[in-house]
Coordinates of C-alpha atoms and ligand atoms in Angstrom, one line a residue:
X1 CA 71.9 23.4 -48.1
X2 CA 73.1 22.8 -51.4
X3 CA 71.1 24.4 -54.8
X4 CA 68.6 22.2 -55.9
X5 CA 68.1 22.5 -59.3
X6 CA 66.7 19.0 -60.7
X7 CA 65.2 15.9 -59.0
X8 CA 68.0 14.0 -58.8
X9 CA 69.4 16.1 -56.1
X10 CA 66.3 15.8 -54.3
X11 CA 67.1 11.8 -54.3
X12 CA 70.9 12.5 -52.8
X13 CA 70.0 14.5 -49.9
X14 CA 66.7 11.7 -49.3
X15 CA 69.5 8.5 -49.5
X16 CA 71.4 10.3 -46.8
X17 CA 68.6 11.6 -44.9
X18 CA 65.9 8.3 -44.6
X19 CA 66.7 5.1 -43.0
X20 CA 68.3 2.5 -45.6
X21 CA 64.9 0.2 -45.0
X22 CA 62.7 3.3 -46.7
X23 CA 64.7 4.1 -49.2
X24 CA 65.1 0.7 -50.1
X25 CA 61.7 0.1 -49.9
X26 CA 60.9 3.5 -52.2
X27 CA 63.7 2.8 -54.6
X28 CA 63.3 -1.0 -55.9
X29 CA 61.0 -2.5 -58.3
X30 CA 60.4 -6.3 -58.5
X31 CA 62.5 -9.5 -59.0
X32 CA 65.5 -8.6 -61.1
X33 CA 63.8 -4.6 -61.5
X34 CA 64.2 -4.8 -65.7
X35 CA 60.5 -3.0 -65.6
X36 CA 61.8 -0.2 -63.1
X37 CA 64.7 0.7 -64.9
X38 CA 62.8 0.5 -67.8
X39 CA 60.1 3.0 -67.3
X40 CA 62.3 5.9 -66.8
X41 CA 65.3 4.7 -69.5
X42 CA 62.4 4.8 -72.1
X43 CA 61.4 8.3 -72.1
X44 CA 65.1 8.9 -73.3
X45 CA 64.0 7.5 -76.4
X46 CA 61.0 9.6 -76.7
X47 CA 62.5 13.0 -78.9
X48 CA 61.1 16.1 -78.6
X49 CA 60.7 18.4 -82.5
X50 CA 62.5 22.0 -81.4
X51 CA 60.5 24.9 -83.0
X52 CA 62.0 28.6 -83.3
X53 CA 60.8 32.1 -83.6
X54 CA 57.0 31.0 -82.5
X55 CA 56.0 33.6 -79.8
X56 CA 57.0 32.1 -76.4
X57 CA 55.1 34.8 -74.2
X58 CA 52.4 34.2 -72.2
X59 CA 52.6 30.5 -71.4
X60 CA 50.5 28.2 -69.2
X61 CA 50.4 24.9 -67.8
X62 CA 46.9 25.1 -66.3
X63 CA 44.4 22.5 -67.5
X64 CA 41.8 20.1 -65.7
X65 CA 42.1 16.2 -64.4
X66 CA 38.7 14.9 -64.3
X67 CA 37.3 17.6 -64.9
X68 CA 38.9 19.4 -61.6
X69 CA 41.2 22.4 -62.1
X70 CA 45.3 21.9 -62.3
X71 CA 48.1 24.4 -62.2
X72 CA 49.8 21.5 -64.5
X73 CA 49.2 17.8 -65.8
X74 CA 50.7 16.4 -62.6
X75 CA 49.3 14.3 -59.6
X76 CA 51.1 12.9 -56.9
X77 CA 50.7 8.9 -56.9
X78 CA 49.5 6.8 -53.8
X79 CA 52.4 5.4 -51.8
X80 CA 52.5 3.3 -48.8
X81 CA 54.0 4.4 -46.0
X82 CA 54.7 7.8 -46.6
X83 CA 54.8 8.7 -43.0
X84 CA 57.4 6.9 -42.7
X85 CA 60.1 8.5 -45.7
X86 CA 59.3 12.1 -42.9
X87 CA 57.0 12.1 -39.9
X88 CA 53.9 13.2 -40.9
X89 CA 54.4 12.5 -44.4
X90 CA 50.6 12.3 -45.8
X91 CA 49.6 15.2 -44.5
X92 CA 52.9 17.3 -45.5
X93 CA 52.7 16.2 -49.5
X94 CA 49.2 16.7 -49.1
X95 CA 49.9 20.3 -48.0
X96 CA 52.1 20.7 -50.9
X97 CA 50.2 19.2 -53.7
X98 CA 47.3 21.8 -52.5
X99 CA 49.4 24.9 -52.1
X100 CA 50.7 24.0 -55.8
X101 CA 47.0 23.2 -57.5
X102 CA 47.7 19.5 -57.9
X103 CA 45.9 16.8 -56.7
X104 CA 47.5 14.7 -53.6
X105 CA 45.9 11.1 -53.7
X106 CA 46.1 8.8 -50.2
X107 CA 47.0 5.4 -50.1
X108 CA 45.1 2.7 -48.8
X109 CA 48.6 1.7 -47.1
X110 CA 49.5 5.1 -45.8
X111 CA 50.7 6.1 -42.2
X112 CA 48.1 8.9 -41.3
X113 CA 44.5 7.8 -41.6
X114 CA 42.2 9.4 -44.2
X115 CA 40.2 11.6 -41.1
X116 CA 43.6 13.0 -40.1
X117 CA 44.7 14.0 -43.3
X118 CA 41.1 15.2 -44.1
X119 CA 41.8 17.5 -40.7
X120 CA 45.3 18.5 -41.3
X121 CA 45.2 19.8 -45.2
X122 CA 43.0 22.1 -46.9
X123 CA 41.8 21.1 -49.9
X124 CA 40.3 17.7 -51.3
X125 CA 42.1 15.1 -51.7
X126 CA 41.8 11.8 -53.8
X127 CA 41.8 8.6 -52.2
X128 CA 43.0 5.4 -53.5
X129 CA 41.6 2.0 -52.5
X130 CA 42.8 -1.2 -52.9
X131 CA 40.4 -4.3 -54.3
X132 CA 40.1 -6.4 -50.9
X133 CA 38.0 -9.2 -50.4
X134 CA 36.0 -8.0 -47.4
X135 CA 33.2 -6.0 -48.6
X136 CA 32.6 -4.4 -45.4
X137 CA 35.9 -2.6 -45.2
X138 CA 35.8 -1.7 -48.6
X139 CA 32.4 0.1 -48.5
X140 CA 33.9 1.7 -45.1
X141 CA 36.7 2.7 -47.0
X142 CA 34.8 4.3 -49.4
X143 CA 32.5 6.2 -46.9
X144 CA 35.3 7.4 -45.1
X145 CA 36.7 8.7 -47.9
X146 CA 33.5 10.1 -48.9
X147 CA 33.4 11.8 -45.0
X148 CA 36.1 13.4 -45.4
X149 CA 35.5 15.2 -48.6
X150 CA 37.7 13.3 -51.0
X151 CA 37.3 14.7 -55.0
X152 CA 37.7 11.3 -56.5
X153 CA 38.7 7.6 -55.8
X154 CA 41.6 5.6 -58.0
X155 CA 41.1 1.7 -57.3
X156 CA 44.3 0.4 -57.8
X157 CA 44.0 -3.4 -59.8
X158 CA 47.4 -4.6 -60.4
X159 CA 47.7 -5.2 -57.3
X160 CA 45.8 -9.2 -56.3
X161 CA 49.5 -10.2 -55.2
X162 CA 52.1 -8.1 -53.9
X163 CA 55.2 -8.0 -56.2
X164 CA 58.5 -9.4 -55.0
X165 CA 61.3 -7.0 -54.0
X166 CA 64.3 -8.2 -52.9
X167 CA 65.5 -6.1 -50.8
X168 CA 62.5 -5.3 -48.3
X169 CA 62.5 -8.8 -47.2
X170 CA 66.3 -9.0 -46.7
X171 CA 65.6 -5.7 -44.9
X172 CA 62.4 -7.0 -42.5
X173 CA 60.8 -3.9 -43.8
X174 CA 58.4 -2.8 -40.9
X175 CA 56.2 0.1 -40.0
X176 CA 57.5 1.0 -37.2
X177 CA 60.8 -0.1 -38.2
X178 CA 62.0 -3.3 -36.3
X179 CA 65.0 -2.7 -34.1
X180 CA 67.9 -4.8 -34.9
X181 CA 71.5 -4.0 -34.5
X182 CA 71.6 -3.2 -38.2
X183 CA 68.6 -1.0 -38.5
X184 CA 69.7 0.7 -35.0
X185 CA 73.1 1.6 -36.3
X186 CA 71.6 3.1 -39.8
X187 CA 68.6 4.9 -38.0
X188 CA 71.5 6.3 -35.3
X189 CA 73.2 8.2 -38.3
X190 CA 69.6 9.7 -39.9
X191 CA 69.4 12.1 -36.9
X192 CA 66.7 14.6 -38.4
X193 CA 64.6 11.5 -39.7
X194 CA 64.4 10.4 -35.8
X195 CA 63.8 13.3 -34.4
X196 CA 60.9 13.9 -36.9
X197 CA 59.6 10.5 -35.8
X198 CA 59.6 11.1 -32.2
X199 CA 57.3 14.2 -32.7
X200 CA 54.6 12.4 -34.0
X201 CA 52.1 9.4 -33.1
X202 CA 51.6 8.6 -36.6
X203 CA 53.9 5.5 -37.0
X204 CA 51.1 2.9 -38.2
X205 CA 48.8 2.4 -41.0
X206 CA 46.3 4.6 -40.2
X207 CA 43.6 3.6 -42.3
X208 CA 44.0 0.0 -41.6
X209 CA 45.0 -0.2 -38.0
X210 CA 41.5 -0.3 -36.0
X211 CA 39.6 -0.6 -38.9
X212 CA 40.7 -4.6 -39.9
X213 CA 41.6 -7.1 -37.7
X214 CA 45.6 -8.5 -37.0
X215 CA 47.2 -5.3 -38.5
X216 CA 49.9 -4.0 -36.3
X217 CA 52.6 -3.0 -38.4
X218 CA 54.3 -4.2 -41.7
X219 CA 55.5 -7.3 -40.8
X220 CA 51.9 -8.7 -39.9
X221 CA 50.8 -6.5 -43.2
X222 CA 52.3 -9.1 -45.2
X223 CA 50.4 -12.0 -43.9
X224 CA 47.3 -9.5 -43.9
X225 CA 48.2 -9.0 -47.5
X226 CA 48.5 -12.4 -48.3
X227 CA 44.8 -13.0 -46.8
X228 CA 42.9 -9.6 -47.5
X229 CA 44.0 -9.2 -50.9
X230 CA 41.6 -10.8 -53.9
X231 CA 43.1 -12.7 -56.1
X232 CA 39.8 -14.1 -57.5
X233 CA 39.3 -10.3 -59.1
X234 CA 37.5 -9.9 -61.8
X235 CA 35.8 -7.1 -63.5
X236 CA 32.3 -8.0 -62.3
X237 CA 33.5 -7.1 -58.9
X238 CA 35.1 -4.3 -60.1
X239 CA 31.7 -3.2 -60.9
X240 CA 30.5 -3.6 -57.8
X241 CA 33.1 -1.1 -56.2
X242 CA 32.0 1.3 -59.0
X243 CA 28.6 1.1 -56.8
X244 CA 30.2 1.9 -53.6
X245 CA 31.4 5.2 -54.8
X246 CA 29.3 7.8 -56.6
X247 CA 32.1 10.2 -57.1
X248 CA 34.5 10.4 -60.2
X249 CA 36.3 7.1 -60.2
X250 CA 39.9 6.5 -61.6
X251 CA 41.3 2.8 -62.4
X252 CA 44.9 2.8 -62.0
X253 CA 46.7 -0.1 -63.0
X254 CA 46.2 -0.8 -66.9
X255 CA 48.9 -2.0 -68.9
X256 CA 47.0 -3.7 -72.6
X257 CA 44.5 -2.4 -74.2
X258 CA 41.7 -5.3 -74.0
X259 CA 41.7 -3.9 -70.0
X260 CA 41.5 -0.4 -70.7
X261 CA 38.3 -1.3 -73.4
X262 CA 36.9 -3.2 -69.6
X263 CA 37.5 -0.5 -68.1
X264 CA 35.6 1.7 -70.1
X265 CA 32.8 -0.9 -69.5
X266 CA 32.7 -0.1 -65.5
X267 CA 31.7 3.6 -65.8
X268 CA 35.2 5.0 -64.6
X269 CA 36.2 8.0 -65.3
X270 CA 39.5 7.8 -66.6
X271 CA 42.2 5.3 -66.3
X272 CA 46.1 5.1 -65.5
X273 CA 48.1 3.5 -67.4
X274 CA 50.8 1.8 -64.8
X275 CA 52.9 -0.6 -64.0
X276 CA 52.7 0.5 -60.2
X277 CA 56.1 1.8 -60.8
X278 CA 58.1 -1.2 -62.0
X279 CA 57.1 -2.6 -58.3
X280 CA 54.4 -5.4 -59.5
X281 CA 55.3 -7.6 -62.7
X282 CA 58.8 -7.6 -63.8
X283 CA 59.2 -7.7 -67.3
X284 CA 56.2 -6.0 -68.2
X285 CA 56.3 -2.9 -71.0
X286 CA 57.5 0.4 -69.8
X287 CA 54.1 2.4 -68.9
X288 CA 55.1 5.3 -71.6
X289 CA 55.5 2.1 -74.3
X290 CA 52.5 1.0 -73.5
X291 CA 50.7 4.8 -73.7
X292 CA 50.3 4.9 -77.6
X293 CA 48.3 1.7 -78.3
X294 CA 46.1 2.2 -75.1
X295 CA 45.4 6.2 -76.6
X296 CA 44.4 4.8 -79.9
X297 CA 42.1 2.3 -78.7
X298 CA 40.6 4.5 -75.8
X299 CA 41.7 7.8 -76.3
X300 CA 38.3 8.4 -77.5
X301 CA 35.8 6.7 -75.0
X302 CA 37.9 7.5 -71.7
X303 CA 40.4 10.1 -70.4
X304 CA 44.0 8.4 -70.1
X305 CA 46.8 9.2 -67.5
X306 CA 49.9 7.7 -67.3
X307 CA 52.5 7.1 -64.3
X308 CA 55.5 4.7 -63.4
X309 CA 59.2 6.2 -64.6
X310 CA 58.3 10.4 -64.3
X311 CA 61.5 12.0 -63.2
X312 CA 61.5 15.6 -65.0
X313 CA 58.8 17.8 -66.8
X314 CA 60.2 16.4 -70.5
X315 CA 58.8 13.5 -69.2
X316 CA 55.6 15.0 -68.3
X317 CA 55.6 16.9 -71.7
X318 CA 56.3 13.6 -73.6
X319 CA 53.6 11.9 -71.7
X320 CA 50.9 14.8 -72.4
X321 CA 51.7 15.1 -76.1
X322 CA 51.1 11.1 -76.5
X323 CA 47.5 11.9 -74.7
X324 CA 47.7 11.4 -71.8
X325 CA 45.8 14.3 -69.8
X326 CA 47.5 13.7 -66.5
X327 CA 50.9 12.3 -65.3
X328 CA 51.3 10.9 -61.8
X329 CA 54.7 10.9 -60.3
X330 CA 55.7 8.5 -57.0
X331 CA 59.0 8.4 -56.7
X332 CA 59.6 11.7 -57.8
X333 CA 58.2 13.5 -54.8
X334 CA 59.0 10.7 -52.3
X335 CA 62.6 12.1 -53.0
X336 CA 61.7 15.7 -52.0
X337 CA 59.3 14.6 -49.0
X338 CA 62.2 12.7 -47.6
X339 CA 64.9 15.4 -48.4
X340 CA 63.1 18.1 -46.9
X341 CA 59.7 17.6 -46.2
X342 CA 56.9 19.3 -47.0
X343 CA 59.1 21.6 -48.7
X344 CA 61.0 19.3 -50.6
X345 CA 57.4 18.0 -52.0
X346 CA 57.2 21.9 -53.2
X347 CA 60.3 22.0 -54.4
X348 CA 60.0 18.5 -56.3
X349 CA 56.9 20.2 -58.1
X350 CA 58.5 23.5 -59.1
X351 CA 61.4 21.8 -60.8
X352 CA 58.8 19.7 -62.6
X353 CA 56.8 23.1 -63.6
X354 CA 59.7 25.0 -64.5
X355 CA 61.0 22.4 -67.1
X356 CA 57.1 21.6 -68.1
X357 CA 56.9 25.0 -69.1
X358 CA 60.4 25.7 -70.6
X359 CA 60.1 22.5 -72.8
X360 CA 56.9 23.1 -73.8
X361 CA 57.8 26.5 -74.7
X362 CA 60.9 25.2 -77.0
X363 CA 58.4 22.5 -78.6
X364 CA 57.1 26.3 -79.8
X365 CA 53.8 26.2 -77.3
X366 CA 52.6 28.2 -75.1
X367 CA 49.6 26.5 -73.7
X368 CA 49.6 22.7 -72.2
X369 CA 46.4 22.1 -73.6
X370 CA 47.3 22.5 -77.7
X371 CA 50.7 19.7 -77.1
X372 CA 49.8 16.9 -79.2
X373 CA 51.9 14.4 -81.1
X374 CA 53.5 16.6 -83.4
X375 CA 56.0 17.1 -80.9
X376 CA 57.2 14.2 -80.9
X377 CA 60.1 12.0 -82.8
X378 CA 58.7 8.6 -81.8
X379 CA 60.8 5.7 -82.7
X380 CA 59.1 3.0 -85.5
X381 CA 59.4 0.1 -82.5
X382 CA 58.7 2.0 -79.7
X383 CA 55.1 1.4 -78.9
X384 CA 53.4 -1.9 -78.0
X385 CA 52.7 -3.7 -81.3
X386 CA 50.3 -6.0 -79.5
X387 CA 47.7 -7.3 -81.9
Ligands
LIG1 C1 57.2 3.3 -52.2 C2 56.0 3.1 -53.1 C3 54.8 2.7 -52.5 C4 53.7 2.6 -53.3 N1 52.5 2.3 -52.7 C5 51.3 2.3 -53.5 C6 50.1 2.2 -52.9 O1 49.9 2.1 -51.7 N2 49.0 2.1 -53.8 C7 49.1 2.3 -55.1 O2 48.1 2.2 -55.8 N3 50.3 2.4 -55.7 C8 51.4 2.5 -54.9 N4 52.6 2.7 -55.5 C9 52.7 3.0 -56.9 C10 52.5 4.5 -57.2 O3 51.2 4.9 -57.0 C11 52.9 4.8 -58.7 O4 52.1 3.9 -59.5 C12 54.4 4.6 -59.0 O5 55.1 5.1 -57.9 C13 54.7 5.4 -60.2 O6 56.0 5.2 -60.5 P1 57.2 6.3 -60.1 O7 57.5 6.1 -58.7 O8 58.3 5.8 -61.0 O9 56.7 7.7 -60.4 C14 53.8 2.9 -54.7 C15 55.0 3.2 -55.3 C16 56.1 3.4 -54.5 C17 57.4 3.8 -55.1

């Protein structure tokens, strides 16, 4: 096993390890991917102020999310299909995010059902729902989140149409994978991925499969998607979700500041500020661009997190000293939970830690909670200038 010392080793051993189709599907954003690239290029440009001869010793990264307790400013992000990237995948990152004081949020679209991850993992988790039309599912979505204990719920709203990627329709993503002579020969050569998959039963969507109607696998998802997806949201009906749920809420999705004010309005209690990852509209704003004007206009009425583009702890400090009281990462851990499993998902989160803490320390602090601006050399056009 070779040393793992950042995340981007973490993503070598997970390209050679997962099926091309999941890694495809993990690593893409939309259309021509300018908003991918985007989010994690821009932290570059983000400089952090070096401090000497402060007193290092005695450093933490503990602070709280929502007013829950976190070993560090880090949550891992709902993705789809996790149980597919390792057998078992939910439950495994769930695992991890709980052994490491982080919060672990489900995704609407994830392999192993809400119940069985609820079963299978210790400590709450946060669910994330989608904004569907039926109103029956959703409020069952909510109760069974609810059920089975879950700490908060993040309703995703960028999300009325699925964003185009390119290569998960030349690849006929599906969930189980279809079997063609391509996908044969590449899933012949990912031994340990296979193997993994025929230990388990969990190879659909578990929260969907039984629970709406026509949903098989991935392939029907998209027609599903097309028809259970509302595109006539709005924040009125937002509103209404906010009544099915009478736990701390989280809206992840928000991008300009006139939608973070709305969201204010619904009784949330914090927002992300996302671009789901460069995966929904293509030439949109990096998420960490966008941070600064959101903070100045919200900062004050609602707690802000950020995600989309988080590949190291700099880019967790940088996004904590612009405001933002929790970062998500997706990608990030998909990388470790496809490398290695569940211990890959530990290890993705103590390489984040380690260079949290060792950043923060050479910014000349010792405690998350005090980073603010000062630490940072912000370029004059970096932030949105939207007036
Ligand atoms: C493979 C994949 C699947 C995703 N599925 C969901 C999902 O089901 N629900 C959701 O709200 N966001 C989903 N997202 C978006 C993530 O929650 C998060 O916003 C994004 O991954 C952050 O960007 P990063 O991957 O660069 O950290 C997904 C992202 C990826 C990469």
């Amino acid at each position: 096993m070779p040393v793992i010392t950042e995340i981007e080793d973490l993503k070598r051993i997970y390209r050679r390890r997962v099926p091309k189709m999941f890694y495809d599907y993990c690593e893409s954003g939309s259309w021509s991917e300018q908003t991918f690239r985007e989010n994690s290029s821009d932290f570059d440009k983000l400089y952090l102020r070096q401090r000497v001869a402060v007193d290092m010793a005695g450093r933490s990264t503990k602070t709280q999310m929502i007013g829950q307790d976190v070993s560090m400013p880090v949550a891992l992000a709902p993705v789809g299909l996790t149980g597919m990237q390792h057998y078992d995948g939910e439950i495994k990152a769930a695992r991890a995010a709980g052994d490491f004081g982080v919060p672990y949020c489900l995704s609407t679209m994830s392999i192993c059902s809400i119940e069985d991850v609820a079963e299978n993992s210790d400590k709450p988790f946060w669910m994330q729902v989608y904004t569907l039309k039926d109103d029956d599912f959703m409020q069952r979505l909510f109760d069974r989140a609810k059920d089975a204990k879950c700490s908060a719920a993040v309703i995703t709203v960028d999300l009325q149409l699925l964003g185009q990627r390119h290569k998960d329709l030349k690849n006929g993503l599906s969930a189980p994978p279809k079997l063609t002579p391509q996908s044969v020969a590449n899933m012949m050569t990912k031994v340990q991925w296979g193997l993994g998959m025929l230990q388990t039963k969990r190879r659909f969507f578990g929260n969907i499969v039984g629970h709406a109607q026509g949903v098989e696998d991935a392939s029907s998802l998209s027609s599903w998607t097309a028809e259970a997806f509302d595109q006539s949201l709005n924040w009125d009906r937002i509103r209404e979700f906010r009544k099915m749920w009478d736990g701390p809420l989280i809206i992840k999705g928000i991008m300009d500041p006139r939608d973070a004010l709305e969201a204010c309005n619904v009784g949330a209690d914090a927002i992300i500020v996302s671009n789901h990852g460069g995966r929904q509209l293509d030439g949109a704003l990096s998420s960490i661009r966008a941070l600064e004007r959101i903070m100045d206009t919200v900062g004050d009425k609602i707690e802000v997190h950020l995600d989309s583009g988080v590949r190291s702890g700099q880019d967790v400090l940088k996004a904590t000293a612009m405001g933002a009281k929790g970062v998500w990462i997706g990608r990030a851990y998909v990388y470790g939970l496809g490398a290695m499993g569940q211990e890959g998902v530990t290890k993705a989160l103590e390489v984040m830690h380690k260079e949290l803490d060792m950043s923060m320390a050479l910014t000349g602090h010792t405690d998350i909670k005090n980073v603010d601006r000062d630490i940072l050399m912000i370029p004059k056009d970096f932030s949105d200038n939207w007036k």
